[in-house]
Every structure is written in C-alpha cells, then in structure tokens.
Amino acid sequence: MGPLPVIWQRRFRTRWSEWSVSPEVTGQFTRPMLERLMLRTWLRDGEVFAQMVSGRINSLTPSAGVHFWLEALEPDFIPMSSDESNRLNQGVFVDDWGASRKISGV
C-alpha cells in the first residue's frame, strides 16, 4: 500500500485542524492548550489520565463533524484503593495480564 493520495492528505489535515479547536469534553481548551495542561500535570504528579469519548453523545457537539473527544482526568481524583478479588489495583481495574482496563470511579 503506497502513500495516501494528496486529496486525502488535505482532508485529514483540514479535519485535524478543525477538530483541534475543541478536542475535549468541556470545550474549554484547544488541542495545544490541552497538551500543555496534561504535560504540566504529568510533570507535577508523575502521571496523567485521559478518557477517550467517541460516538454520538447528546450532550456533546462534534467539532468538524468528528465524534471523538478527550476527557482529561486529574490523577488526584483517582481512588487509590485496591481490591484483589475485583482486580482493582490502586484505583485501576486490570485484566489477567495486569494491563489496565478501566479507572475506578470514571
């Protein structure tokens, strides 16, 4: 499979630019602002979380017709509880291999 045709490259760039104006669920931040916010959080706390939200959701208006948003989550609000019987490890549900599947309370 070769490179994408120029027309598709332009469409992707246009959609990316339009989506970047309002990529997150609150509508308060542009993509560069959100990236800086999340970087500061990561540098300060050592971790940062984001939830990917996609699909047609009544309370969210798609940017550029793209039904995809990010929800930035402060690590301070993640419960640090563990429950081995429910595969909950420090606020994160894990699978049989220990890979994260869901954040508790989200």
JSON list of C-alpha atoms in Angstrom, two decimals:
[
{"chain": "A", "resi": 1, "resn": "MET", "atom": "CA", "xyz": [0.00, 0.00, 0.00]},
{"chain": "A", "resi": 2, "resn": "GLY", "atom": "CA", "xyz": [1.50, 3.29, -1.09]},
{"chain": "A", "resi": 3, "resn": "PRO", "atom": "CA", "xyz": [1.17, 6.80, 0.27]},
{"chain": "A", "resi": 4, "resn": "LEU", "atom": "CA", "xyz": [-2.24, 8.40, 0.61]},
{"chain": "A", "resi": 5, "resn": "PRO", "atom": "CA", "xyz": [-3.42, 10.49, -2.32]},
{"chain": "A", "resi": 6, "resn": "VAL", "atom": "CA", "xyz": [-2.88, 14.22, -1.86]},
{"chain": "A", "resi": 7, "resn": "ILE", "atom": "CA", "xyz": [-6.64, 14.87, -1.70]},
{"chain": "A", "resi": 8, "resn": "TRP", "atom": "CA", "xyz": [-6.95, 12.56, 1.33]},
{"chain": "A", "resi": 9, "resn": "GLN", "atom": "CA", "xyz": [-3.92, 14.14, 2.98]},
{"chain": "A", "resi": 10, "resn": "ARG", "atom": "CA", "xyz": [-5.55, 17.56, 2.64]},
{"chain": "A", "resi": 11, "resn": "ARG", "atom": "CA", "xyz": [-8.85, 16.27, 4.05]},
{"chain": "A", "resi": 12, "resn": "PHE", "atom": "CA", "xyz": [-7.11, 14.71, 7.05]},
{"chain": "A", "resi": 13, "resn": "ARG", "atom": "CA", "xyz": [-5.13, 17.88, 7.73]},
{"chain": "A", "resi": 14, "resn": "THR", "atom": "CA", "xyz": [-8.27, 20.01, 7.46]},
{"chain": "A", "resi": 15, "resn": "ARG", "atom": "CA", "xyz": [-10.27, 17.76, 9.79]},
{"chain": "A", "resi": 16, "resn": "TRP", "atom": "CA", "xyz": [-7.34, 17.58, 12.26]},
{"chain": "A", "resi": 17, "resn": "SER", "atom": "CA", "xyz": [-7.07, 21.38, 12.30]},
{"chain": "A", "resi": 18, "resn": "GLU", "atom": "CA", "xyz": [-10.80, 21.83, 12.82]},
{"chain": "A", "resi": 19, "resn": "TRP", "atom": "CA", "xyz": [-11.01, 19.12, 15.50]},
{"chain": "A", "resi": 20, "resn": "SER", "atom": "CA", "xyz": [-8.02, 20.64, 17.32]},
{"chain": "A", "resi": 21, "resn": "VAL", "atom": "CA", "xyz": [-10.05, 23.78, 18.09]},
{"chain": "A", "resi": 22, "resn": "SER", "atom": "CA", "xyz": [-12.28, 21.87, 20.54]},
{"chain": "A", "resi": 23, "resn": "PRO", "atom": "CA", "xyz": [-10.98, 18.34, 21.17]},
{"chain": "A", "resi": 24, "resn": "GLU", "atom": "CA", "xyz": [-12.10, 17.83, 24.75]},
{"chain": "A", "resi": 25, "resn": "VAL", "atom": "CA", "xyz": [-15.41, 17.34, 26.50]},
{"chain": "A", "resi": 26, "resn": "THR", "atom": "CA", "xyz": [-15.61, 20.68, 28.33]},
{"chain": "A", "resi": 27, "resn": "GLY", "atom": "CA", "xyz": [-14.99, 22.74, 25.20]},
{"chain": "A", "resi": 28, "resn": "GLN", "atom": "CA", "xyz": [-12.66, 25.00, 27.20]},
{"chain": "A", "resi": 29, "resn": "PHE", "atom": "CA", "xyz": [-9.32, 24.05, 25.66]},
{"chain": "A", "resi": 30, "resn": "THR", "atom": "CA", "xyz": [-7.81, 23.82, 22.20]},
{"chain": "A", "resi": 31, "resn": "ARG", "atom": "CA", "xyz": [-5.59, 20.81, 21.49]},
{"chain": "A", "resi": 32, "resn": "PRO", "atom": "CA", "xyz": [-2.33, 22.70, 22.17]},
{"chain": "A", "resi": 33, "resn": "MET", "atom": "CA", "xyz": [-3.77, 24.09, 25.44]},
{"chain": "A", "resi": 34, "resn": "LEU", "atom": "CA", "xyz": [-4.90, 20.60, 26.48]},
{"chain": "A", "resi": 35, "resn": "GLU", "atom": "CA", "xyz": [-1.47, 19.16, 25.64]},
{"chain": "A", "resi": 36, "resn": "ARG", "atom": "CA", "xyz": [0.25, 21.80, 27.81]},
{"chain": "A", "resi": 37, "resn": "LEU", "atom": "CA", "xyz": [-2.21, 21.24, 30.66]},
{"chain": "A", "resi": 38, "resn": "MET", "atom": "CA", "xyz": [-1.68, 17.49, 30.57]},
{"chain": "A", "resi": 39, "resn": "LEU", "atom": "CA", "xyz": [2.11, 17.88, 30.33]},
{"chain": "A", "resi": 40, "resn": "ARG", "atom": "CA", "xyz": [2.15, 20.14, 33.40]},
{"chain": "A", "resi": 41, "resn": "THR", "atom": "CA", "xyz": [0.02, 17.62, 35.27]},
{"chain": "A", "resi": 42, "resn": "TRP", "atom": "CA", "xyz": [2.34, 14.77, 34.28]},
{"chain": "A", "resi": 43, "resn": "LEU", "atom": "CA", "xyz": [5.46, 16.74, 35.28]},
{"chain": "A", "resi": 44, "resn": "ARG", "atom": "CA", "xyz": [3.88, 17.74, 38.62]},
{"chain": "A", "resi": 45, "resn": "ASP", "atom": "CA", "xyz": [2.20, 14.44, 39.58]},
{"chain": "A", "resi": 46, "resn": "GLY", "atom": "CA", "xyz": [4.14, 11.87, 37.58]},
{"chain": "A", "resi": 47, "resn": "GLU", "atom": "CA", "xyz": [1.01, 10.67, 35.82]},
{"chain": "A", "resi": 48, "resn": "VAL", "atom": "CA", "xyz": [-1.92, 11.94, 33.82]},
{"chain": "A", "resi": 49, "resn": "PHE", "atom": "CA", "xyz": [-5.07, 10.28, 32.58]},
{"chain": "A", "resi": 50, "resn": "ALA", "atom": "CA", "xyz": [-7.37, 10.88, 29.64]},
{"chain": "A", "resi": 51, "resn": "GLN", "atom": "CA", "xyz": [-10.51, 9.07, 28.68]},
{"chain": "A", "resi": 52, "resn": "MET", "atom": "CA", "xyz": [-11.37, 8.72, 25.00]},
{"chain": "A", "resi": 53, "resn": "VAL", "atom": "CA", "xyz": [-15.02, 9.52, 24.34]},
{"chain": "A", "resi": 54, "resn": "SER", "atom": "CA", "xyz": [-16.44, 8.60, 20.96]},
{"chain": "A", "resi": 55, "resn": "GLY", "atom": "CA", "xyz": [-19.76, 8.12, 19.25]},
{"chain": "A", "resi": 56, "resn": "ARG", "atom": "CA", "xyz": [-22.92, 10.16, 19.10]},
{"chain": "A", "resi": 57, "resn": "ILE", "atom": "CA", "xyz": [-23.50, 11.66, 22.52]},
{"chain": "A", "resi": 58, "resn": "ASN", "atom": "CA", "xyz": [-26.43, 14.04, 23.01]},
{"chain": "A", "resi": 59, "resn": "SER", "atom": "CA", "xyz": [-24.63, 16.36, 25.41]},
{"chain": "A", "resi": 60, "resn": "LEU", "atom": "CA", "xyz": [-21.54, 16.80, 23.19]},
{"chain": "A", "resi": 61, "resn": "THR", "atom": "CA", "xyz": [-21.31, 18.71, 19.92]},
{"chain": "A", "resi": 62, "resn": "PRO", "atom": "CA", "xyz": [-18.80, 17.24, 17.48]},
{"chain": "A", "resi": 63, "resn": "SER", "atom": "CA", "xyz": [-16.03, 19.51, 16.28]},
{"chain": "A", "resi": 64, "resn": "ALA", "atom": "CA", "xyz": [-15.59, 19.35, 12.48]},
{"chain": "A", "resi": 65, "resn": "GLY", "atom": "CA", "xyz": [-18.14, 16.53, 12.39]},
{"chain": "A", "resi": 66, "resn": "VAL", "atom": "CA", "xyz": [-15.75, 14.25, 14.29]},
{"chain": "A", "resi": 67, "resn": "HIS", "atom": "CA", "xyz": [-17.49, 12.35, 17.09]},
{"chain": "A", "resi": 68, "resn": "PHE", "atom": "CA", "xyz": [-14.38, 11.99, 19.25]},
{"chain": "A", "resi": 69, "resn": "TRP", "atom": "CA", "xyz": [-13.28, 13.87, 22.35]},
{"chain": "A", "resi": 70, "resn": "LEU", "atom": "CA", "xyz": [-10.76, 13.56, 25.14]},
{"chain": "A", "resi": 71, "resn": "GLU", "atom": "CA", "xyz": [-11.62, 13.91, 28.80]},
{"chain": "A", "resi": 72, "resn": "ALA", "atom": "CA", "xyz": [-8.60, 14.96, 30.85]},
{"chain": "A", "resi": 73, "resn": "LEU", "atom": "CA", "xyz": [-8.68, 13.45, 34.34]},
{"chain": "A", "resi": 74, "resn": "GLU", "atom": "CA", "xyz": [-6.74, 14.76, 37.33]},
{"chain": "A", "resi": 75, "resn": "PRO", "atom": "CA", "xyz": [-4.80, 11.91, 38.95]},
{"chain": "A", "resi": 76, "resn": "ASP", "atom": "CA", "xyz": [-5.69, 13.35, 42.38]},
{"chain": "A", "resi": 77, "resn": "PHE", "atom": "CA", "xyz": [-9.31, 12.28, 41.86]},
{"chain": "A", "resi": 78, "resn": "ILE", "atom": "CA", "xyz": [-8.47, 8.63, 41.09]},
{"chain": "A", "resi": 79, "resn": "PRO", "atom": "CA", "xyz": [-9.20, 6.42, 44.10]},
{"chain": "A", "resi": 80, "resn": "MET", "atom": "CA", "xyz": [-6.08, 4.68, 45.38]},
{"chain": "A", "resi": 81, "resn": "SER", "atom": "CA", "xyz": [-7.96, 1.70, 46.80]},
{"chain": "A", "resi": 82, "resn": "SER", "atom": "CA", "xyz": [-7.07, -1.87, 45.88]},
{"chain": "A", "resi": 83, "resn": "ASP", "atom": "CA", "xyz": [-9.27, -4.96, 45.85]},
{"chain": "A", "resi": 84, "resn": "GLU", "atom": "CA", "xyz": [-7.53, -8.04, 44.52]},
{"chain": "A", "resi": 85, "resn": "SER", "atom": "CA", "xyz": [-10.76, -10.06, 44.24]},
{"chain": "A", "resi": 86, "resn": "ASN", "atom": "CA", "xyz": [-12.16, -7.47, 41.80]},
{"chain": "A", "resi": 87, "resn": "ARG", "atom": "CA", "xyz": [-8.79, -6.97, 40.07]},
{"chain": "A", "resi": 88, "resn": "LEU", "atom": "CA", "xyz": [-8.61, -3.38, 41.30]},
{"chain": "A", "resi": 89, "resn": "ASN", "atom": "CA", "xyz": [-5.03, -2.22, 41.76]},
{"chain": "A", "resi": 90, "resn": "GLN", "atom": "CA", "xyz": [-4.52, 1.30, 43.15]},
{"chain": "A", "resi": 91, "resn": "GLY", "atom": "CA", "xyz": [-7.67, 2.63, 41.51]},
{"chain": "A", "resi": 92, "resn": "VAL", "atom": "CA", "xyz": [-7.18, 0.86, 38.17]},
{"chain": "A", "resi": 93, "resn": "PHE", "atom": "CA", "xyz": [-9.02, -2.29, 37.09]},
{"chain": "A", "resi": 94, "resn": "VAL", "atom": "CA", "xyz": [-6.64, -4.74, 35.39]},
{"chain": "A", "resi": 95, "resn": "ASP", "atom": "CA", "xyz": [-7.08, -7.87, 33.28]},
{"chain": "A", "resi": 96, "resn": "ASP", "atom": "CA", "xyz": [-5.47, -11.30, 33.77]},
{"chain": "A", "resi": 97, "resn": "TRP", "atom": "CA", "xyz": [-2.16, -9.95, 32.46]},
{"chain": "A", "resi": 98, "resn": "GLY", "atom": "CA", "xyz": [-2.16, -6.86, 34.65]},
{"chain": "A", "resi": 99, "resn": "ALA", "atom": "CA", "xyz": [-2.96, -4.48, 31.79]},
{"chain": "A", "resi": 100, "resn": "SER", "atom": "CA", "xyz": [-5.22, -1.57, 32.72]},
{"chain": "A", "resi": 101, "resn": "ARG", "atom": "CA", "xyz": [-8.83, -1.84, 31.55]},
{"chain": "A", "resi": 102, "resn": "LYS", "atom": "CA", "xyz": [-10.74, 0.87, 33.42]},
{"chain": "A", "resi": 103, "resn": "ILE", "atom": "CA", "xyz": [-10.09, 3.53, 36.00]},
{"chain": "A", "resi": 104, "resn": "SER", "atom": "CA", "xyz": [-12.13, 3.25, 39.19]},
{"chain": "A", "resi": 105, "resn": "GLY", "atom": "CA", "xyz": [-14.73, 5.97, 39.63]},
{"chain": "A", "resi": 106, "resn": "VAL", "atom": "CA", "xyz": [-14.69, 7.02, 35.96]}
]
